Amino acid sequence: GEDVEQSLFLSVREGDSSVINCTYTDSSSTYLYWYKQEPGAGLQLLTYIFSNMDMKQDQRLTVLLNKKDKHLSLRIADTQTGDSAIYFCAESSNFNKFYFGSGTKLNVKP
Amino acid sequence: SQTIHQWPATLVQPVGSPLSLECTVEGTSNPNLYWYRQAAGRGLQLLFYSVGIGQISSEVPQNLSASRPQDRQFILSSKKLLLSDSGFYLCAWSVGTGVAFFGPGTRLTVL
């Protein structure tokens, strides 16, 4: 499969912004995604961005895409303890396969 | 609205025993279906995907197999489980929108 890389851990204080980064290798990626996984649960789609976009904002979430560098980031504003979870970056080039990173575990300290 | 079911939610099996995990989707037709495995502390590995009944593509060689006997049913099987088959198995579906939706997962422990 295609390579999608993420850092494993991020720790922030409640109220701060969190930025989770992801890099990918497939230059033909069409969609890029962010999913959230809470303990013992499946993956919940947070947001996604089409490859011809640079930015997408949805309430507290901002996705930035640098297609030249194949870099995707997810910014969570005003991070809350309920945001503590594992966040997965994923990409798809043909809608038939979705490749995921290893996940970033976000720990929000009160 | 669409929903996806997986069962069982948890399973403990001895080494060498068979396996059958089931996934069903409601509220959509002709979805793409996927099996992923999440090993402890690791990311998601795509195991199988299917674009239609009886059509299965395997991503990695392994001790597992998949079948799609009906449009909205996807089954993950093994004849003899290995310790390394332990993990969290996630079923997902997608249609032409380009977004994958996941089921609640099955936690498999092989002893």
PDB file of C-alpha atoms in Angstrom:
ATOM      1  CA  GLY A   1       0.000   0.000   0.000  1.00  0.00           C
ATOM      2  CA  GLU A   2       0.900   3.636  -0.085  1.00  0.00           C
ATOM      3  CA  ASP A   3       2.923   5.169   2.740  1.00  0.00           C
ATOM      4  CA  VAL A   4       1.155   7.509   5.119  1.00  0.00           C
ATOM      5  CA  GLU A   5       3.241   8.722   8.046  1.00  0.00           C
ATOM      6  CA  GLN A   6       2.221  10.362  11.296  1.00  0.00           C
ATOM      7  CA  SER A   7       3.900  11.106  14.589  1.00  0.00           C
ATOM      8  CA  LEU A   8       2.702   8.749  17.299  1.00  0.00           C
ATOM      9  CA  PHE A   9       1.938  11.082  20.201  1.00  0.00           C
ATOM     10  CA  LEU A  10       0.883  14.649  20.911  1.00  0.00           C
ATOM     11  CA  SER A  11       0.153  16.173  24.301  1.00  0.00           C
ATOM     12  CA  VAL A  12      -1.513  19.565  24.769  1.00  0.00           C
ATOM     13  CA  ARG A  13      -3.239  21.496  27.531  1.00  0.00           C
ATOM     14  CA  GLU A  14      -6.977  22.057  27.487  1.00  0.00           C
ATOM     15  CA  GLY A  15      -7.814  25.267  25.641  1.00  0.00           C
ATOM     16  CA  ASP A  16      -4.669  25.211  23.503  1.00  0.00           C
ATOM     17  CA  SER A  17      -4.629  24.419  19.801  1.00  0.00           C
ATOM     18  CA  SER A  18      -3.519  20.970  18.621  1.00  0.00           C
ATOM     19  CA  VAL A  19      -1.797  20.404  15.304  1.00  0.00           C
ATOM     20  CA  ILE A  20      -1.495  16.866  14.019  1.00  0.00           C
ATOM     21  CA  ASN A  21       0.706  16.325  10.979  1.00  0.00           C
ATOM     22  CA  CYS A  22       0.738  13.717   8.253  1.00  0.00           C
ATOM     23  CA  THR A  23       2.834  13.050   5.168  1.00  0.00           C
ATOM     24  CA  TYR A  24       1.974  10.772   2.287  1.00  0.00           C
ATOM     25  CA  THR A  25       3.772   9.493  -0.778  1.00  0.00           C
ATOM     26  CA  ASP A  26       1.081   8.941  -3.412  1.00  0.00           C
ATOM     27  CA  SER A  27       1.095  11.973  -5.694  1.00  0.00           C
ATOM     28  CA  SER A  28      -2.168  10.802  -7.277  1.00  0.00           C
ATOM     29  CA  SER A  29      -4.107  11.006  -4.013  1.00  0.00           C
ATOM     30  CA  THR A  30      -7.546  12.379  -4.713  1.00  0.00           C
ATOM     31  CA  TYR A  31      -8.995  12.684  -1.231  1.00  0.00           C
ATOM     32  CA  LEU A  32      -7.259  13.021   2.108  1.00  0.00           C
ATOM     33  CA  TYR A  33      -9.067  12.284   5.337  1.00  0.00           C
ATOM     34  CA  TRP A  34      -8.923  12.677   9.077  1.00  0.00           C
ATOM     35  CA  TYR A  35     -10.575  10.064  11.277  1.00  0.00           C
ATOM     36  CA  LYS A  36     -10.934   9.938  15.060  1.00  0.00           C
ATOM     37  CA  GLN A  37     -10.867   6.739  17.109  1.00  0.00           C
ATOM     38  CA  GLU A  38     -11.947   6.688  20.720  1.00  0.00           C
ATOM     39  CA  PRO A  39     -10.877   3.754  22.929  1.00  0.00           C
ATOM     40  CA  GLY A  40     -12.380   0.438  21.863  1.00  0.00           C
ATOM     41  CA  ALA A  41     -14.413   1.986  19.069  1.00  0.00           C
ATOM     42  CA  GLY A  42     -14.373   2.138  15.302  1.00  0.00           C
ATOM     43  CA  LEU A  43     -13.188   5.102  13.290  1.00  0.00           C
ATOM     44  CA  GLN A  44     -15.289   8.222  12.967  1.00  0.00           C
ATOM     45  CA  LEU A  45     -14.811  10.439   9.934  1.00  0.00           C
ATOM     46  CA  LEU A  46     -13.968  13.984  11.055  1.00  0.00           C
ATOM     47  CA  THR A  47     -13.331  15.728   7.789  1.00  0.00           C
ATOM     48  CA  TYR A  48     -11.798  15.285   4.374  1.00  0.00           C
ATOM     49  CA  ILE A  49     -10.265  17.474   1.715  1.00  0.00           C
ATOM     50  CA  PHE A  50     -10.110  17.129  -2.018  1.00  0.00           C
ATOM     51  CA  SER A  51      -6.630  17.322  -3.472  1.00  0.00           C
ATOM     52  CA  ASN A  52      -7.284  20.535  -5.388  1.00  0.00           C
ATOM     53  CA  MET A  53      -8.012  22.417  -2.162  1.00  0.00           C
ATOM     54  CA  ASP A  54      -5.480  24.055   0.158  1.00  0.00           C
ATOM     55  CA  MET A  55      -7.616  24.482   3.216  1.00  0.00           C
ATOM     56  CA  LYS A  56     -10.900  23.392   4.704  1.00  0.00           C
ATOM     57  CA  GLN A  57     -12.432  24.705   7.895  1.00  0.00           C
ATOM     58  CA  ASP A  58     -15.230  23.079   9.842  1.00  0.00           C
ATOM     59  CA  GLN A  59     -16.017  24.639  13.232  1.00  0.00           C
ATOM     60  CA  ARG A  60     -12.976  23.948  15.449  1.00  0.00           C
ATOM     61  CA  LEU A  61     -11.218  21.886  12.777  1.00  0.00           C
ATOM     62  CA  THR A  62      -8.925  23.287  10.111  1.00  0.00           C
ATOM     63  CA  VAL A  63      -7.296  21.074   7.507  1.00  0.00           C
ATOM     64  CA  LEU A  64      -4.300  22.349   5.565  1.00  0.00           C
ATOM     65  CA  LEU A  65      -2.960  20.571   2.500  1.00  0.00           C
ATOM     66  CA  ASN A  66       0.414  21.231   0.921  1.00  0.00           C
ATOM     67  CA  LYS A  67       0.235  19.105  -2.180  1.00  0.00           C
ATOM     68  CA  LYS A  68       3.759  19.988  -3.308  1.00  0.00           C
ATOM     69  CA  ASP A  69       5.243  18.658  -0.075  1.00  0.00           C
ATOM     70  CA  LYS A  70       2.564  15.952   0.321  1.00  0.00           C
ATOM     71  CA  HIS A  71       1.835  17.260   3.789  1.00  0.00           C
ATOM     72  CA  LEU A  72      -1.545  17.316   5.528  1.00  0.00           C
ATOM     73  CA  SER A  73      -2.319  18.805   8.908  1.00  0.00           C
ATOM     74  CA  LEU A  74      -5.295  18.919  11.240  1.00  0.00           C
ATOM     75  CA  ARG A  75      -5.623  21.823  13.638  1.00  0.00           C
ATOM     76  CA  ILE A  76      -8.073  21.559  16.513  1.00  0.00           C
ATOM     77  CA  ALA A  77      -8.800  24.921  18.089  1.00  0.00           C
ATOM     78  CA  ASP A  78      -9.630  25.227  21.797  1.00  0.00           C
ATOM     79  CA  THR A  79      -8.800  21.572  22.424  1.00  0.00           C
ATOM     80  CA  GLN A  80     -11.003  19.877  25.010  1.00  0.00           C
ATOM     81  CA  THR A  81     -10.490  16.738  27.101  1.00  0.00           C
ATOM     82  CA  GLY A  82     -13.137  15.063  24.937  1.00  0.00           C
ATOM     83  CA  ASP A  83     -10.793  15.465  21.987  1.00  0.00           C
ATOM     84  CA  SER A  84      -8.409  12.932  23.518  1.00  0.00           C
ATOM     85  CA  ALA A  85      -8.318  10.059  21.036  1.00  0.00           C
ATOM     86  CA  ILE A  86      -6.250   8.586  18.231  1.00  0.00           C
ATOM     87  CA  TYR A  87      -6.366  10.571  15.003  1.00  0.00           C
ATOM     88  CA  PHE A  88      -5.738   8.824  11.707  1.00  0.00           C
ATOM     89  CA  CYS A  89      -4.730  10.402   8.455  1.00  0.00           C
ATOM     90  CA  ALA A  90      -5.799   8.523   5.309  1.00  0.00           C
ATOM     91  CA  GLU A  91      -5.602   8.921   1.564  1.00  0.00           C
ATOM     92  CA  SER A  92      -7.345   7.487  -1.442  1.00  0.00           C
ATOM     93  CA  SER A  93      -6.485   7.830  -5.103  1.00  0.00           C
ATOM     94  CA  ASN A  94      -9.275   5.836  -6.689  1.00  0.00           C
ATOM     95  CA  PHE A  95     -12.011   5.457  -4.044  1.00  0.00           C
ATOM     96  CA  ASN A  96     -11.469   1.721  -4.070  1.00  0.00           C
ATOM     97  CA  LYS A  97      -8.718   1.668  -1.481  1.00  0.00           C
ATOM     98  CA  PHE A  98      -8.047   3.806   1.546  1.00  0.00           C
ATOM     99  CA  TYR A  99      -4.619   3.830   3.154  1.00  0.00           C
ATOM    100  CA  PHE A 100      -4.130   4.922   6.728  1.00  0.00           C
ATOM    101  CA  GLY A 101      -1.283   6.219   8.813  1.00  0.00           C
ATOM    102  CA  SER A 102      -0.318   4.703  12.132  1.00  0.00           C
ATOM    103  CA  GLY A 103      -2.409   7.190  14.071  1.00  0.00           C
ATOM    104  CA  THR A 104      -1.473  10.025  16.438  1.00  0.00           C
ATOM    105  CA  LYS A 105      -2.562   9.644  20.025  1.00  0.00           C
ATOM    106  CA  LEU A 106      -3.694  13.033  21.305  1.00  0.00           C
ATOM    107  CA  ASN A 107      -3.614  13.509  25.060  1.00  0.00           C
ATOM    108  CA  VAL A 108      -5.361  16.602  26.374  1.00  0.00           C
ATOM    109  CA  LYS A 109      -4.348  17.597  29.892  1.00  0.00           C
ATOM    110  CA  PRO A 110      -6.811  19.548  32.032  1.00  0.00           C
TER     111      PRO A 110
ATOM    112  CA  SER B   1     -29.512   6.312   6.674  1.00  0.00           C
ATOM    113  CA  GLN B   2     -26.730   3.811   6.334  1.00  0.00           C
ATOM    114  CA  THR B   3     -25.509   1.625   9.168  1.00  0.00           C
ATOM    115  CA  ILE B   4     -22.820  -1.013   9.422  1.00  0.00           C
ATOM    116  CA  HIS B   5     -22.833  -3.916  11.842  1.00  0.00           C
ATOM    117  CA  GLN B   6     -20.058  -6.203  12.963  1.00  0.00           C
ATOM    118  CA  TRP B   7     -20.229  -9.240  15.178  1.00  0.00           C
ATOM    119  CA  PRO B   8     -19.152 -10.498  17.477  1.00  0.00           C
ATOM    120  CA  ALA B   9     -17.845  -7.452  19.334  1.00  0.00           C
ATOM    121  CA  THR B  10     -15.190  -9.487  21.126  1.00  0.00           C
ATOM    122  CA  LEU B  11     -13.842 -12.967  20.581  1.00  0.00           C
ATOM    123  CA  VAL B  12     -11.295 -15.130  22.351  1.00  0.00           C
ATOM    124  CA  GLN B  13     -10.129 -18.135  20.368  1.00  0.00           C
ATOM    125  CA  PRO B  14      -7.414 -20.772  20.842  1.00  0.00           C
ATOM    126  CA  VAL B  15      -4.574 -21.111  18.374  1.00  0.00           C
ATOM    127  CA  GLY B  16      -5.519 -23.448  15.545  1.00  0.00           C
ATOM    128  CA  SER B  17      -9.261 -22.833  15.786  1.00  0.00           C
ATOM    129  CA  PRO B  18     -11.318 -21.472  12.885  1.00  0.00           C
ATOM    130  CA  LEU B  19     -12.601 -17.916  12.610  1.00  0.00           C
ATOM    131  CA  SER B  20     -15.618 -16.256  11.090  1.00  0.00           C
ATOM    132  CA  LEU B  21     -16.290 -12.530  11.485  1.00  0.00           C
ATOM    133  CA  GLU B  22     -19.313 -10.996   9.848  1.00  0.00           C
ATOM    134  CA  CYS B  23     -20.056  -7.520   8.614  1.00  0.00           C
ATOM    135  CA  THR B  24     -23.327  -6.281   7.151  1.00  0.00           C
ATOM    136  CA  VAL B  25     -24.302  -2.899   5.759  1.00  0.00           C
ATOM    137  CA  GLU B  26     -27.794  -1.431   5.632  1.00  0.00           C
ATOM    138  CA  GLY B  27     -29.206   1.452   3.656  1.00  0.00           C
ATOM    139  CA  THR B  28     -26.997   1.333   0.595  1.00  0.00           C
ATOM    140  CA  SER B  29     -26.560  -0.787  -2.516  1.00  0.00           C
ATOM    141  CA  ASN B  30     -23.458  -2.141  -4.190  1.00  0.00           C
ATOM    142  CA  PRO B  31     -21.007  -0.682  -1.691  1.00  0.00           C
ATOM    143  CA  ASN B  32     -17.286  -1.278  -1.717  1.00  0.00           C
ATOM    144  CA  LEU B  33     -16.482  -3.291   1.398  1.00  0.00           C
ATOM    145  CA  TYR B  34     -13.225  -3.495   3.337  1.00  0.00           C
ATOM    146  CA  TRP B  35     -11.576  -5.448   6.122  1.00  0.00           C
ATOM    147  CA  TYR B  36      -8.862  -3.698   8.105  1.00  0.00           C
ATOM    148  CA  ARG B  37      -6.806  -4.951  11.019  1.00  0.00           C
ATOM    149  CA  GLN B  38      -5.424  -2.770  13.767  1.00  0.00           C
ATOM    150  CA  ALA B  39      -2.743  -4.517  15.782  1.00  0.00           C
ATOM    151  CA  ALA B  40      -2.026  -3.264  19.302  1.00  0.00           C
ATOM    152  CA  GLY B  41      -0.410   0.179  19.163  1.00  0.00           C
ATOM    153  CA  ARG B  42      -0.268   0.151  15.391  1.00  0.00           C
ATOM    154  CA  GLY B  43      -2.130   1.675  12.510  1.00  0.00           C
ATOM    155  CA  LEU B  44      -4.698   0.203  10.182  1.00  0.00           C
ATOM    156  CA  GLN B  45      -3.672  -2.424   7.683  1.00  0.00           C
ATOM    157  CA  LEU B  46      -5.940  -3.042   4.694  1.00  0.00           C
ATOM    158  CA  LEU B  47      -6.523  -6.797   4.455  1.00  0.00           C
ATOM    159  CA  PHE B  48      -9.214  -7.225   1.805  1.00  0.00           C
ATOM    160  CA  TYR B  49     -11.544  -5.144  -0.275  1.00  0.00           C
ATOM    161  CA  SER B  50     -14.479  -6.022  -2.492  1.00  0.00           C
ATOM    162  CA  VAL B  51     -16.178  -4.030  -5.245  1.00  0.00           C
ATOM    163  CA  GLY B  52     -19.003  -6.542  -5.752  1.00  0.00           C
ATOM    164  CA  ILE B  53     -20.463  -9.951  -4.911  1.00  0.00           C
ATOM    165  CA  GLY B  54     -17.812 -12.625  -5.173  1.00  0.00           C
ATOM    166  CA  GLN B  55     -15.088 -10.100  -6.008  1.00  0.00           C
ATOM    167  CA  ILE B  56     -12.339 -10.085  -3.398  1.00  0.00           C
ATOM    168  CA  SER B  57      -8.943  -8.433  -3.587  1.00  0.00           C
ATOM    169  CA  SER B  58      -6.279  -9.315  -1.064  1.00  0.00           C
ATOM    170  CA  GLU B  59      -3.753  -6.697  -0.044  1.00  0.00           C
ATOM    171  CA  VAL B  60      -1.321  -8.868   1.882  1.00  0.00           C
ATOM    172  CA  PRO B  61      -0.684 -12.607   1.947  1.00  0.00           C
ATOM    173  CA  GLN B  62      -1.779 -14.041   5.260  1.00  0.00           C
ATOM    174  CA  ASN B  63      -3.647 -16.659   7.172  1.00  0.00           C
ATOM    175  CA  LEU B  64      -7.025 -15.065   6.470  1.00  0.00           C
ATOM    176  CA  SER B  65      -9.574 -15.093   3.661  1.00  0.00           C
ATOM    177  CA  ALA B  66     -12.652 -13.044   2.843  1.00  0.00           C
ATOM    178  CA  SER B  67     -15.919 -13.725   1.078  1.00  0.00           C
ATOM    179  CA  ARG B  68     -18.853 -11.652  -0.074  1.00  0.00           C
ATOM    180  CA  PRO B  69     -21.824 -13.965  -0.513  1.00  0.00           C
ATOM    181  CA  GLN B  70     -24.361 -11.120  -0.709  1.00  0.00           C
ATOM    182  CA  ASP B  71     -24.197  -7.490  -1.782  1.00  0.00           C
ATOM    183  CA  ARG B  72     -24.090  -6.108   1.743  1.00  0.00           C
ATOM    184  CA  GLN B  73     -22.395  -8.947   3.591  1.00  0.00           C
ATOM    185  CA  PHE B  74     -18.651  -9.349   4.040  1.00  0.00           C
ATOM    186  CA  ILE B  75     -17.107 -12.240   5.951  1.00  0.00           C
ATOM    187  CA  LEU B  76     -13.567 -12.650   7.243  1.00  0.00           C
ATOM    188  CA  SER B  77     -12.433 -16.220   7.865  1.00  0.00           C
ATOM    189  CA  SER B  78      -9.547 -18.388   8.868  1.00  0.00           C
ATOM    190  CA  LYS B  79      -9.191 -22.157   8.959  1.00  0.00           C
ATOM    191  CA  LYS B  80      -6.536 -22.108  11.694  1.00  0.00           C
ATOM    192  CA  LEU B  81      -5.826 -19.032  13.788  1.00  0.00           C
ATOM    193  CA  LEU B  82      -2.301 -17.952  14.684  1.00  0.00           C
ATOM    194  CA  LEU B  83      -1.237 -15.874  17.675  1.00  0.00           C
ATOM    195  CA  SER B  84      -0.322 -13.102  15.260  1.00  0.00           C
ATOM    196  CA  ASP B  85      -3.949 -12.891  14.099  1.00  0.00           C
ATOM    197  CA  SER B  86      -4.882 -11.117  17.337  1.00  0.00           C
ATOM    198  CA  GLY B  87      -6.044  -7.570  16.805  1.00  0.00           C
ATOM    199  CA  PHE B  88      -8.951  -5.243  16.255  1.00  0.00           C
ATOM    200  CA  TYR B  89     -10.768  -6.010  13.013  1.00  0.00           C
ATOM    201  CA  LEU B  90     -12.670  -3.225  11.355  1.00  0.00           C
ATOM    202  CA  CYS B  91     -15.113  -3.488   8.493  1.00  0.00           C
ATOM    203  CA  ALA B  92     -15.800  -0.437   6.347  1.00  0.00           C
ATOM    204  CA  TRP B  93     -17.906   0.529   3.361  1.00  0.00           C
ATOM    205  CA  SER B  94     -17.838   3.220   0.731  1.00  0.00           C
ATOM    206  CA  VAL B  95     -19.735   4.243  -2.361  1.00  0.00           C
ATOM    207  CA  GLY B  96     -18.833   6.713  -5.058  1.00  0.00           C
ATOM    208  CA  THR B  97     -18.589   9.652  -2.645  1.00  0.00           C
ATOM    209  CA  GLY B  98     -15.008   8.698  -1.839  1.00  0.00           C
ATOM    210  CA  VAL B  99     -15.541   8.392   1.899  1.00  0.00           C
ATOM    211  CA  ALA B 100     -15.161   5.203   3.941  1.00  0.00           C
ATOM    212  CA  PHE B 101     -17.410   4.563   6.947  1.00  0.00           C
ATOM    213  CA  PHE B 102     -16.407   2.136   9.627  1.00  0.00           C
ATOM    214  CA  GLY B 103     -18.154  -0.398  11.777  1.00  0.00           C
ATOM    215  CA  PRO B 104     -17.661  -0.716  15.542  1.00  0.00           C
ATOM    216  CA  GLY B 105     -14.967  -3.406  15.188  1.00  0.00           C
ATOM    217  CA  THR B 106     -14.306  -6.881  16.589  1.00  0.00           C
ATOM    218  CA  ARG B 107     -11.616  -7.418  19.197  1.00  0.00           C
ATOM    219  CA  LEU B 108      -9.990 -10.813  18.525  1.00  0.00           C
ATOM    220  CA  THR B 109      -7.641 -12.389  21.033  1.00  0.00           C
ATOM    221  CA  VAL B 110      -5.902 -15.615  20.043  1.00  0.00           C
ATOM    222  CA  LEU B 111      -4.475 -17.562  22.983  1.00  0.00           C
TER     223      LEU B 111
END
